[in-house]
Coordinates of N, CA, C and O and ligand atoms in Angstrom, one line a residue:
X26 N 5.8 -6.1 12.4 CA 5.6 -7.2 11.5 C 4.9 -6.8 10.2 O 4.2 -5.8 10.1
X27 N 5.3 -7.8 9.2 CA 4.9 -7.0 7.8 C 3.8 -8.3 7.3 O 4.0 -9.5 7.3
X28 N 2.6 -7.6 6.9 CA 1.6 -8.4 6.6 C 1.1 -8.3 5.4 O 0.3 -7.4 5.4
X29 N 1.2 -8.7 4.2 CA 1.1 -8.8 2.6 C -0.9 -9.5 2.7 O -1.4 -10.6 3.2
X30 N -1.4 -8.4 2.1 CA -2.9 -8.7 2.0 C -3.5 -7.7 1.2 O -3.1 -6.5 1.1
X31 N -4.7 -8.3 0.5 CA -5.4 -7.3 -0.1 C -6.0 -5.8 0.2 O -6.6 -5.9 1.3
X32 N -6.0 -4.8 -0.2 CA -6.3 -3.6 0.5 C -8.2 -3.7 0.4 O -9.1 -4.3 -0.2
X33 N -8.0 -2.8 1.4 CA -9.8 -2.4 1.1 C -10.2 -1.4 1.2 O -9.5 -0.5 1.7
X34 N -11.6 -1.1 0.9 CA -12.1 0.0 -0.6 C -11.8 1.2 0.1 O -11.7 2.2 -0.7
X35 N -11.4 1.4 1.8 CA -11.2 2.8 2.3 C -9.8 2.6 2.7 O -9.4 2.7 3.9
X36 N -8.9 2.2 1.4 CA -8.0 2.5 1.9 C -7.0 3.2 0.8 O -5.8 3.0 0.8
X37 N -7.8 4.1 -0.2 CA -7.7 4.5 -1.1 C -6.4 5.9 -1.2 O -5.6 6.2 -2.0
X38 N -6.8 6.5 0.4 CA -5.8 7.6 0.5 C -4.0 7.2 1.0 O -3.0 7.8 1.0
X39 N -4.4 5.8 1.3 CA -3.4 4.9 1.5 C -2.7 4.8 0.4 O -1.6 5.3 0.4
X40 N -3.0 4.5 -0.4 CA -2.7 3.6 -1.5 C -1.7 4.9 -2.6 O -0.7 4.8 -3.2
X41 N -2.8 6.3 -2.5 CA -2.1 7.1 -3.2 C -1.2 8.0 -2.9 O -0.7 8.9 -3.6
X42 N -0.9 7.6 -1.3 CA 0.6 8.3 -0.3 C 1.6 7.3 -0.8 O 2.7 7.8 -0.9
X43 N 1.3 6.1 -1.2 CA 2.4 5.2 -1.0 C 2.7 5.4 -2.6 O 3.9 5.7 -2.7
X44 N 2.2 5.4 -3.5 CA 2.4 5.4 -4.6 C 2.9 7.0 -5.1 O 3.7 7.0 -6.0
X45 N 2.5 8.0 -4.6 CA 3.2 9.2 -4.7 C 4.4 9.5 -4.0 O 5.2 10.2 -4.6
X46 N 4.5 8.9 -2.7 CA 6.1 8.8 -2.5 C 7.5 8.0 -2.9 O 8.7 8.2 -2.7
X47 N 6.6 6.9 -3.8 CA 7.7 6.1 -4.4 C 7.9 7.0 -6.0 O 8.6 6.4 -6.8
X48 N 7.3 8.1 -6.2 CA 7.7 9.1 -6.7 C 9.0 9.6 -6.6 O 9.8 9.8 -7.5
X49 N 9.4 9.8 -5.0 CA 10.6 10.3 -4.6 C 11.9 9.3 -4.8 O 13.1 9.6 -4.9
X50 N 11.1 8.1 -4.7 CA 12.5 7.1 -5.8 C 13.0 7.3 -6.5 O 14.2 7.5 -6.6
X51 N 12.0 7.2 -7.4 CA 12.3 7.6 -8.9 C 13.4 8.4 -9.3 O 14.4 8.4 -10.1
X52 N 12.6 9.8 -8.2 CA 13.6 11.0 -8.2 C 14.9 11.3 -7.6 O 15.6 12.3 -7.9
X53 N 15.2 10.4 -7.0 CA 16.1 10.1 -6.4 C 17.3 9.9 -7.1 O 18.3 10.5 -7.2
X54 N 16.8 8.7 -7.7 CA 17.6 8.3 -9.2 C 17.8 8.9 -10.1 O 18.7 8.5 -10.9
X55 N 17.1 10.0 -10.2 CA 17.3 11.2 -11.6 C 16.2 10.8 -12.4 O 16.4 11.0 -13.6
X56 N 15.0 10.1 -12.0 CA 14.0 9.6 -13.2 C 12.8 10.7 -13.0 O 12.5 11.0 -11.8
X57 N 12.2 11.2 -13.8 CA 11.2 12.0 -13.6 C 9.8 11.5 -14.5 O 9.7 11.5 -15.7
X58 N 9.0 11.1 -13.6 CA 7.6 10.2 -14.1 C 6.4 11.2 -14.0 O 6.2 12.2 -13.2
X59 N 5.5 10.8 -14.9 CA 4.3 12.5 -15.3 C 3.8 12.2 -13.6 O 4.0 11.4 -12.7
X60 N 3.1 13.6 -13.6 CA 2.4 13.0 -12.0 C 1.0 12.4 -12.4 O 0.5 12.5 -13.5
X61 N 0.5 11.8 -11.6 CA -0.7 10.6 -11.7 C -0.5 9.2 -12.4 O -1.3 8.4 -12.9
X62 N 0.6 9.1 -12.2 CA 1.0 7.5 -13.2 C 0.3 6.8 -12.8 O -0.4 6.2 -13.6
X63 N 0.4 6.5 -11.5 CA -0.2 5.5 -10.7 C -1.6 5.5 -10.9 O -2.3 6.5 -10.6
X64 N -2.2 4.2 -11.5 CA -4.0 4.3 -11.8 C -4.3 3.6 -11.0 O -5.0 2.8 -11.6
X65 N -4.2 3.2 -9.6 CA -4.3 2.5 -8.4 C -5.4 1.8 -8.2 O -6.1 1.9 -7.2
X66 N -5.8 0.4 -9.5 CA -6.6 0.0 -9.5 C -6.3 -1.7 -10.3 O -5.3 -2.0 -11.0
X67 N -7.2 -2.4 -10.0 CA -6.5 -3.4 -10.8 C -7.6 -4.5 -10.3 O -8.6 -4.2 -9.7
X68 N -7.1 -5.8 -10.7 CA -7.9 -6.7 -10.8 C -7.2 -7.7 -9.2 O -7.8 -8.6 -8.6
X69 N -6.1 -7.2 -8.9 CA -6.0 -7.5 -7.2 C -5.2 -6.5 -6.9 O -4.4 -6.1 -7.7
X70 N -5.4 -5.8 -5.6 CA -4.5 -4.6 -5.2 C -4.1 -5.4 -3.8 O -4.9 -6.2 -3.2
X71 N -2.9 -5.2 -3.4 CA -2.2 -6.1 -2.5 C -1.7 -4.6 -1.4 O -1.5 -3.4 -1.8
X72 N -1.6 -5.0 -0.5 CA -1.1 -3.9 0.5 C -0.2 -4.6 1.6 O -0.6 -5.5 2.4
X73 N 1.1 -4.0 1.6 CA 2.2 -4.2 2.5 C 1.6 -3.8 3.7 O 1.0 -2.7 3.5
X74 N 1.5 -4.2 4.9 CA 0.5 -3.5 6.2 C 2.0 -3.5 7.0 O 2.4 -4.6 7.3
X75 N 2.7 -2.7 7.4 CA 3.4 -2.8 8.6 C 3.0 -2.2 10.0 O 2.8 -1.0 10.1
X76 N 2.7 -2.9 10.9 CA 2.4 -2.4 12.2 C 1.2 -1.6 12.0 O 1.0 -0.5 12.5
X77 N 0.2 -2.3 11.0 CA -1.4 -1.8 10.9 C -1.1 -0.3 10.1 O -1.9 0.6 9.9
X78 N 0.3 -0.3 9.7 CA 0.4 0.7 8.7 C 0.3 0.3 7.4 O 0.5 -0.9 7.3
X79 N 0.2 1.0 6.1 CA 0.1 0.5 4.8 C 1.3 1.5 4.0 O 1.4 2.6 3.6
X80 N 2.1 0.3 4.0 CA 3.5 0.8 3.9 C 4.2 0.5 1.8 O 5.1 1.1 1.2
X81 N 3.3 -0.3 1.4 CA 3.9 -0.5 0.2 C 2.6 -1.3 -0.5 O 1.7 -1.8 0.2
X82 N 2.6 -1.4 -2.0 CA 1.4 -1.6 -2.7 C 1.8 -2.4 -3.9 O 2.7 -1.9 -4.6
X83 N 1.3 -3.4 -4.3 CA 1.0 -4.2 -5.6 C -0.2 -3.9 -6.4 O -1.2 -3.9 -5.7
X84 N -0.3 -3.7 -7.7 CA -1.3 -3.9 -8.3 C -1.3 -5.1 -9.5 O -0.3 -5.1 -10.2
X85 N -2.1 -5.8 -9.7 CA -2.4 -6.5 -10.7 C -3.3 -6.5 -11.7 O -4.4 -6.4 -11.3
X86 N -3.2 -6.7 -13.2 CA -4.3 -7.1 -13.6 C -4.1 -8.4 -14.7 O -3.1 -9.1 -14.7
X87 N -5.2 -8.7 -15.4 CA -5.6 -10.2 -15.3 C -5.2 -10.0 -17.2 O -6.2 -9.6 -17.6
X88 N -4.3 -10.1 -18.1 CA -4.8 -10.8 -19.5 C -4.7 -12.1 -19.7 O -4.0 -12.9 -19.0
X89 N -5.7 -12.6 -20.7 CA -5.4 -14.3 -20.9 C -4.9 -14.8 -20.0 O -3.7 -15.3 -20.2
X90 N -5.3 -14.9 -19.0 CA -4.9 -15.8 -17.6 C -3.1 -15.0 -17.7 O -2.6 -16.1 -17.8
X91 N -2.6 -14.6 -17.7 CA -1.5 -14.0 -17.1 C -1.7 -12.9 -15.7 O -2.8 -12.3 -15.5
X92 N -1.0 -12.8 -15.1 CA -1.0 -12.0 -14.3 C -0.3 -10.9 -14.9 O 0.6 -11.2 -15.6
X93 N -0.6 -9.4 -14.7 CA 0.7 -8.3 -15.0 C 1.1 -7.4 -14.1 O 0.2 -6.8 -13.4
X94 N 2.0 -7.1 -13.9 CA 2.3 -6.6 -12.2 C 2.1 -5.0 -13.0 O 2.7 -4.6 -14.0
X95 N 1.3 -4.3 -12.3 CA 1.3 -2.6 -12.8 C 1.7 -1.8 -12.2 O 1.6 -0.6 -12.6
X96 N 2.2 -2.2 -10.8 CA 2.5 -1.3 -10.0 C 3.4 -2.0 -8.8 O 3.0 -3.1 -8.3
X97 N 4.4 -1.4 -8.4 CA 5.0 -1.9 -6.7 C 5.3 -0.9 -6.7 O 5.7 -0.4 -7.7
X98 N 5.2 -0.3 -5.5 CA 5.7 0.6 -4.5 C 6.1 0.1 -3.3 O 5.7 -1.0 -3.0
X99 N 7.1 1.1 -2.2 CA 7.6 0.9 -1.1 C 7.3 2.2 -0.7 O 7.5 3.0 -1.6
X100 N 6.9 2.6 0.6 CA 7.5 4.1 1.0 C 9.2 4.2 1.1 O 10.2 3.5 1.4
X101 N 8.9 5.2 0.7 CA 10.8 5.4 1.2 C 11.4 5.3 2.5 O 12.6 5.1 2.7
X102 N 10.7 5.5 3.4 CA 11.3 5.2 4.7 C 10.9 3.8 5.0 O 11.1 3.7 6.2
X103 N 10.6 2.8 4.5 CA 10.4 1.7 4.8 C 11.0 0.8 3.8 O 10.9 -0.4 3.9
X104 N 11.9 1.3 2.7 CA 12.6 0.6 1.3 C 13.7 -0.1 2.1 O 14.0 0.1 3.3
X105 N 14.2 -0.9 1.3 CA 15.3 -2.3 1.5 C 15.4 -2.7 3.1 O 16.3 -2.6 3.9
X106 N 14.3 -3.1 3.0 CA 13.9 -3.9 4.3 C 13.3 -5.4 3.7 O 13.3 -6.5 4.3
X107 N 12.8 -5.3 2.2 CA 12.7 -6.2 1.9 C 10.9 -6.4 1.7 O 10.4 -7.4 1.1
X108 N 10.5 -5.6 2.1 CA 8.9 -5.6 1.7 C 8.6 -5.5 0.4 O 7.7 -6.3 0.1
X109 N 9.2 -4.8 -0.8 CA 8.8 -5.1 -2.0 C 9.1 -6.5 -2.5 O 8.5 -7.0 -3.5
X110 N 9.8 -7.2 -1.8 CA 10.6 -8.8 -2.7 C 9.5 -9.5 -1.7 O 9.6 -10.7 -1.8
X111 N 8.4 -9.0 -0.4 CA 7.7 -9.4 -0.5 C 6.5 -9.3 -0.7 O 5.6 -10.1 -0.5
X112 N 6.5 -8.4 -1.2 CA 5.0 -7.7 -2.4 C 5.0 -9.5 -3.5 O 4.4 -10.5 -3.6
X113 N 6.2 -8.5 -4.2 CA 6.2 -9.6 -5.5 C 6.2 -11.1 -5.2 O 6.0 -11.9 -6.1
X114 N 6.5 -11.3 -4.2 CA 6.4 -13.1 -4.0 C 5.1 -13.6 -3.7 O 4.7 -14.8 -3.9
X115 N 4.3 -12.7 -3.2 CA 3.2 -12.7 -3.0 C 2.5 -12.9 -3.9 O 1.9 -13.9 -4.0
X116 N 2.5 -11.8 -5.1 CA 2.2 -12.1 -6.6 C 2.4 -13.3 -7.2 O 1.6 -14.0 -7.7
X117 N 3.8 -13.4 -7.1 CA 3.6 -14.5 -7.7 C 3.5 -16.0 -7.5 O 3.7 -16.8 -8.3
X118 N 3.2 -16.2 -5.8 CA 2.6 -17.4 -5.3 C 1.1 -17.5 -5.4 O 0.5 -18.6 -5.3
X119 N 0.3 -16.2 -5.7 CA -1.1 -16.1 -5.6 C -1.1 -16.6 -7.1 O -1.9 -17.4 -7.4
X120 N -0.4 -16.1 -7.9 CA -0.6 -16.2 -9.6 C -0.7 -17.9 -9.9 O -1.5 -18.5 -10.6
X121 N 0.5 -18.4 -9.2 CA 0.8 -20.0 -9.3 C -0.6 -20.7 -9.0 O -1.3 -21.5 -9.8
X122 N -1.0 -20.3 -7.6 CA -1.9 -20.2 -6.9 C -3.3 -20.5 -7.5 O -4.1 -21.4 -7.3
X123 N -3.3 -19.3 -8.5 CA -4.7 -19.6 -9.7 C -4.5 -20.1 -11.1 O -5.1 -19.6 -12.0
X124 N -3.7 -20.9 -11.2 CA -3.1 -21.9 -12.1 C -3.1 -20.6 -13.2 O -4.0 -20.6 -14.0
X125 N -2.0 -19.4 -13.3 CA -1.9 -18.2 -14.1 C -0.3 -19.3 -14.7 O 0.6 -20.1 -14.1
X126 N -0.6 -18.8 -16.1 CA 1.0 -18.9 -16.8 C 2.1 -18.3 -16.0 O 3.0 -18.9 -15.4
X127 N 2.0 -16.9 -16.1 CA 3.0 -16.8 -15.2 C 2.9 -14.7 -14.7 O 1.9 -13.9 -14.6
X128 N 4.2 -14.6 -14.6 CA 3.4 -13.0 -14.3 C 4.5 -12.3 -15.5 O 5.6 -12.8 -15.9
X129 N 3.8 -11.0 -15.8 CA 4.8 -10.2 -16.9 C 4.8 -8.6 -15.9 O 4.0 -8.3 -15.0
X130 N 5.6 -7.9 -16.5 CA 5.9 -6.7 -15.8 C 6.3 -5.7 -17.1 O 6.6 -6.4 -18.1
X131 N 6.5 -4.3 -17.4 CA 7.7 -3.6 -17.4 C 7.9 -2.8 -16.6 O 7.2 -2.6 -15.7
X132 N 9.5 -2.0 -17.1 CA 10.1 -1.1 -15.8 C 11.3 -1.1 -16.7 O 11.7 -1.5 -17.8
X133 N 11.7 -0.4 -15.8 CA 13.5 0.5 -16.2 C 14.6 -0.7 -16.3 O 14.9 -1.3 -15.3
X134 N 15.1 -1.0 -17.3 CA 15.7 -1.7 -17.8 C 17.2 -1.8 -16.5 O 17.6 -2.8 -15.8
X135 N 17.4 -0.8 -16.6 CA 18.8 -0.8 -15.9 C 18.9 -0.1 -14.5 O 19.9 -0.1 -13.8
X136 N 17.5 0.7 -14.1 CA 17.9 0.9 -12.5 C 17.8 -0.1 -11.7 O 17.0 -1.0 -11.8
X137 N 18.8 0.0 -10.9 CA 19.0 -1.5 -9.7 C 18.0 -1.4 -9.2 O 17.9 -2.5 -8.6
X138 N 17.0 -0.7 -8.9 CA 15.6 -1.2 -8.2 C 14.3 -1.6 -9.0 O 13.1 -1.6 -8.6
X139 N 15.0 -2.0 -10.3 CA 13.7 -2.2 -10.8 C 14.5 -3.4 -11.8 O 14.6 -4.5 -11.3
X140 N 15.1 -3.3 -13.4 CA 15.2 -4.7 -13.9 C 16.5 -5.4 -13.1 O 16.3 -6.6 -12.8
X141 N 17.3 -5.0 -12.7 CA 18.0 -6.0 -12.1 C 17.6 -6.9 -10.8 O 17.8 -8.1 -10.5
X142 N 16.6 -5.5 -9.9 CA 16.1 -6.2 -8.6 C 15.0 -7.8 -9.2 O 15.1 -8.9 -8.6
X143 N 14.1 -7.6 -10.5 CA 13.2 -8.5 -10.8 C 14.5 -9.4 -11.0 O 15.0 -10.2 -10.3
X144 N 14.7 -9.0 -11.9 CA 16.1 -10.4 -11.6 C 16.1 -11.5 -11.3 O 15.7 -12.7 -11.5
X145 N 16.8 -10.4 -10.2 CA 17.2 -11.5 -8.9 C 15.5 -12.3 -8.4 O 15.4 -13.4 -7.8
X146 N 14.6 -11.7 -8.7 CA 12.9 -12.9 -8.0 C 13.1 -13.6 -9.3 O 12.3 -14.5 -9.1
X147 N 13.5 -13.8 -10.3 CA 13.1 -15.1 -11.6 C 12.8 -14.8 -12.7 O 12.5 -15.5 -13.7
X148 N 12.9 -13.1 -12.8 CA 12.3 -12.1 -14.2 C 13.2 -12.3 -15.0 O 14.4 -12.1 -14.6
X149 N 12.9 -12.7 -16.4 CA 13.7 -12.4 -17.4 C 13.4 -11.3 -18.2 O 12.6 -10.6 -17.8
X150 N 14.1 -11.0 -19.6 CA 13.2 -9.3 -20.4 C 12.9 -11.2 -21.4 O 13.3 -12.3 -21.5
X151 N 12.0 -10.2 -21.8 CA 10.8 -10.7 -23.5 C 10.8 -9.6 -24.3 O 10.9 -8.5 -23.8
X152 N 10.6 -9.8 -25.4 CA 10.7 -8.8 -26.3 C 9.2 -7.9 -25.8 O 8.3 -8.4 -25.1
X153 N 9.1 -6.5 -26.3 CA 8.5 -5.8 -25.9 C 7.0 -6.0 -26.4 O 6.1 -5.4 -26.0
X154 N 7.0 -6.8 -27.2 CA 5.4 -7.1 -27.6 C 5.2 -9.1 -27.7 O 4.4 -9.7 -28.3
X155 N 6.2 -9.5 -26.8 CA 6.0 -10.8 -26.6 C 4.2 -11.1 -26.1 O 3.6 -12.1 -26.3
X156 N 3.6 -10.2 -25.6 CA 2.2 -10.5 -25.0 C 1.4 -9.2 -25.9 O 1.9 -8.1 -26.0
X157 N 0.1 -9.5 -26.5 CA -0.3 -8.3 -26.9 C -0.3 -6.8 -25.7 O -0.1 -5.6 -26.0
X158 N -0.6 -7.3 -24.0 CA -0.8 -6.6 -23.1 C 0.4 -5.8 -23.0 O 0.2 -4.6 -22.8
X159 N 1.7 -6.3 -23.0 CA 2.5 -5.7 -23.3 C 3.2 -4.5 -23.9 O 3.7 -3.5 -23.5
X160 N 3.0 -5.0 -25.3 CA 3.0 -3.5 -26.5 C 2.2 -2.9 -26.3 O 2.5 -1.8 -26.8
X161 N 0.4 -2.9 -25.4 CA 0.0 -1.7 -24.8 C 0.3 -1.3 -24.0 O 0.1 -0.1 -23.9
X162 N 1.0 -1.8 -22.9 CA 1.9 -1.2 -22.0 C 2.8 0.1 -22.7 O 2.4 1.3 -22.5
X163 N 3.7 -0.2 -23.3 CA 4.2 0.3 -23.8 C 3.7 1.2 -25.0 O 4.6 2.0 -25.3
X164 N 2.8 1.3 -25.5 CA 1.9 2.0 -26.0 C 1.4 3.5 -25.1 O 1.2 4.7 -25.6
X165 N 1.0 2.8 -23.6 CA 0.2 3.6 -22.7 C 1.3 4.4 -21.9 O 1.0 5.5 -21.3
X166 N 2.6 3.8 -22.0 CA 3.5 4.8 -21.3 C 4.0 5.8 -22.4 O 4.0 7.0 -22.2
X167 N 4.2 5.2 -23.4 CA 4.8 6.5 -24.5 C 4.1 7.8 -24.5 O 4.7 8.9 -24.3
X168 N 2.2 7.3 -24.7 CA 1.2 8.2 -24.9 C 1.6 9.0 -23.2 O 1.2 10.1 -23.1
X169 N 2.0 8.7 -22.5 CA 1.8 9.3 -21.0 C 2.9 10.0 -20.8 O 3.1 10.6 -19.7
X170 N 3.7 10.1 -21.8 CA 4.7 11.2 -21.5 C 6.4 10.3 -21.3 O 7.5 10.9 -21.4
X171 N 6.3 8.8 -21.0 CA 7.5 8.7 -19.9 C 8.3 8.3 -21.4 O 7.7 8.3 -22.5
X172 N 9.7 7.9 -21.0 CA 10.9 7.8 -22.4 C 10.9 6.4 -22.1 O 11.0 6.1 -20.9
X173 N 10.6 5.2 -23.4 CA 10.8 4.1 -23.1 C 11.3 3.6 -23.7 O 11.2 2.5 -24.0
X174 N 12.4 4.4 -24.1 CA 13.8 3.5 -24.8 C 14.6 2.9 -23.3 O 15.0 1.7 -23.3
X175 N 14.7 3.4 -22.5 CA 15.4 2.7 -21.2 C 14.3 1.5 -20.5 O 14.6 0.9 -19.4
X176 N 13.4 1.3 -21.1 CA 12.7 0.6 -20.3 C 12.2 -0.8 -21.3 O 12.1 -0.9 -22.6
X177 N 11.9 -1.9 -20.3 CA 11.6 -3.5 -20.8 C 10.1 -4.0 -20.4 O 9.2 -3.6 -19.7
X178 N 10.3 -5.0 -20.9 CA 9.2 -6.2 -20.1 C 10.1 -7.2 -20.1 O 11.2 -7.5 -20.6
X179 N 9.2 -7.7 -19.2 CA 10.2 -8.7 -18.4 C 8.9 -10.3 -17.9 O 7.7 -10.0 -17.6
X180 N 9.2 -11.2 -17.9 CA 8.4 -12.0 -17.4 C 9.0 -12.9 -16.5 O 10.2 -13.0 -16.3
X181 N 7.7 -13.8 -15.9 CA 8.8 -14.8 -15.0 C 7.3 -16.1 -14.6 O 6.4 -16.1 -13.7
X182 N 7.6 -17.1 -15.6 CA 6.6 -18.3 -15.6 C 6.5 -19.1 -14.5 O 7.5 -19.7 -14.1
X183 N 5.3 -19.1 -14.1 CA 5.0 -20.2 -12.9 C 5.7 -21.1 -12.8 O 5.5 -22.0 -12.0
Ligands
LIG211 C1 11.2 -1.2 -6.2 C2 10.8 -1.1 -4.8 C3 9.3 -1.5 -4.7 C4 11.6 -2.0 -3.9 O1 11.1 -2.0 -2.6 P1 12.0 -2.4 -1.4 O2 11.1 -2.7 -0.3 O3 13.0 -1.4 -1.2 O4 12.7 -3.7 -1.9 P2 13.5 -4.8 -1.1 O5 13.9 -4.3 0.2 O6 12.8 -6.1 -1.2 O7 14.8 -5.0 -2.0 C5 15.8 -4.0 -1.9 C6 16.8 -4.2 -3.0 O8 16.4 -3.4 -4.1 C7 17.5 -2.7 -4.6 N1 17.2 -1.3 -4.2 C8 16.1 -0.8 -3.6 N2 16.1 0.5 -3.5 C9 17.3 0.9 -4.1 C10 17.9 2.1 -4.3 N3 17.3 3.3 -3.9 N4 19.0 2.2 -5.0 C11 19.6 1.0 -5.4 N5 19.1 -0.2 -5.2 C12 17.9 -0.2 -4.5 C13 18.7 -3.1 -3.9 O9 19.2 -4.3 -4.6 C14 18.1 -3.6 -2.6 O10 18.9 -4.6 -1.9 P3 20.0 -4.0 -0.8 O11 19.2 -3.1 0.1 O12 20.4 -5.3 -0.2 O13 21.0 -3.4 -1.6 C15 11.0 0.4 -4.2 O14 12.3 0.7 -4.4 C16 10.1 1.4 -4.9 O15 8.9 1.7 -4.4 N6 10.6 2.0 -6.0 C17 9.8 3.0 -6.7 C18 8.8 2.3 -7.6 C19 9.4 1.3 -8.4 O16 10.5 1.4 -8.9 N7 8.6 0.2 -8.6 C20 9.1 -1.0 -9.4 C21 9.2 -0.8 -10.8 S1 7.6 -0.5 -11.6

């Protein structure tokens, strides 16, 4: 059974297996991301628990009452079973939840596991500086190495 809940404070080496193996996604696809992307920290960190294992990860943080999703992961041996579509619903029933506008993201415009999968949960793209948090997004990935001509923001309002 898969259990969507906040992580806690020792569960840090968790958090950075799950997020370094969804490395191997990436790479999978042919995408190559700097190593240490993942700042595995935020204003809620959410953890997929399968069978008392910690199988996939949300991070959030908080601008002007928005929520911003900074991170999902899946392990790869545990991908399209459906735990990330229940990461993010999690997100964004907790977001509704604290009377948040709504939630924003970016990610890869066109790999199927990232803008089309948001998609399909209610994500639309916004221009890339629709939110100031945003164009630093995009700011903080340039400075970090990754190519963000293939890449959006995307939102999706309570
Ligand atoms: C994005 C991610 C969290 C999805 O987790 P997941 O648990 O596999 O997602 P779900 O099972 O809810 O949804 C699966 C759907 O996503 C898409 N998908 C997932 N992995 C895919 C892959 N390797 N290739 C193509 N489509 C894929 C498919 O549409 C799939 O549905 P299908 O299996 O019926 O074809 C996971 O792939 C991951 O950790 N990726 C690396 C990190 C990442 O891209 N994060 C999001 C962007 S920041």
């Amino acid at each position: 059974m898969t259990l969507i809940r906040p992580a806690r404070p020792d569960e840090t080496a968790a958090l950075r297996e799950v997020d370094r193996a969804s490395m191997d996604t990436f790479a999978a696809a042919g995408i190559s991301l700097p190593d240490g992307d993942g700042l595995l920290s935020g204003d809620l960190v959410l953890i997929a628990d399968h069978d008392d294992e910690p199988v996939g990860l949300a991070i959030v943080t908080v601008h002007s009452g928005w929520w911003h999703l900074d991170e999902v992961s899946v392990l790869p041996s545990h991908g399209r079973q459906g735990i990330g579509t229940l990461l993010v619903e999690e997100v964004i029933a907790r977001a509704a939840a604290a009377g948040a506008p709504g939630v924003t993201l970016t990610t890869f415009r066109d790999v199927p596991f990232n803008g089309p999968w948001y998609a399909r949960l209610g994500f639309v793209e916004v221009p890339d500086d629709a939110h100031p948090w945003l164009a630093e997004a995009r700011r903080s990935e340039r400075a970090r190495g990754i190519d963000v001509a293939p890449r959006c923001a995307m939102a999706r309002p309570s």
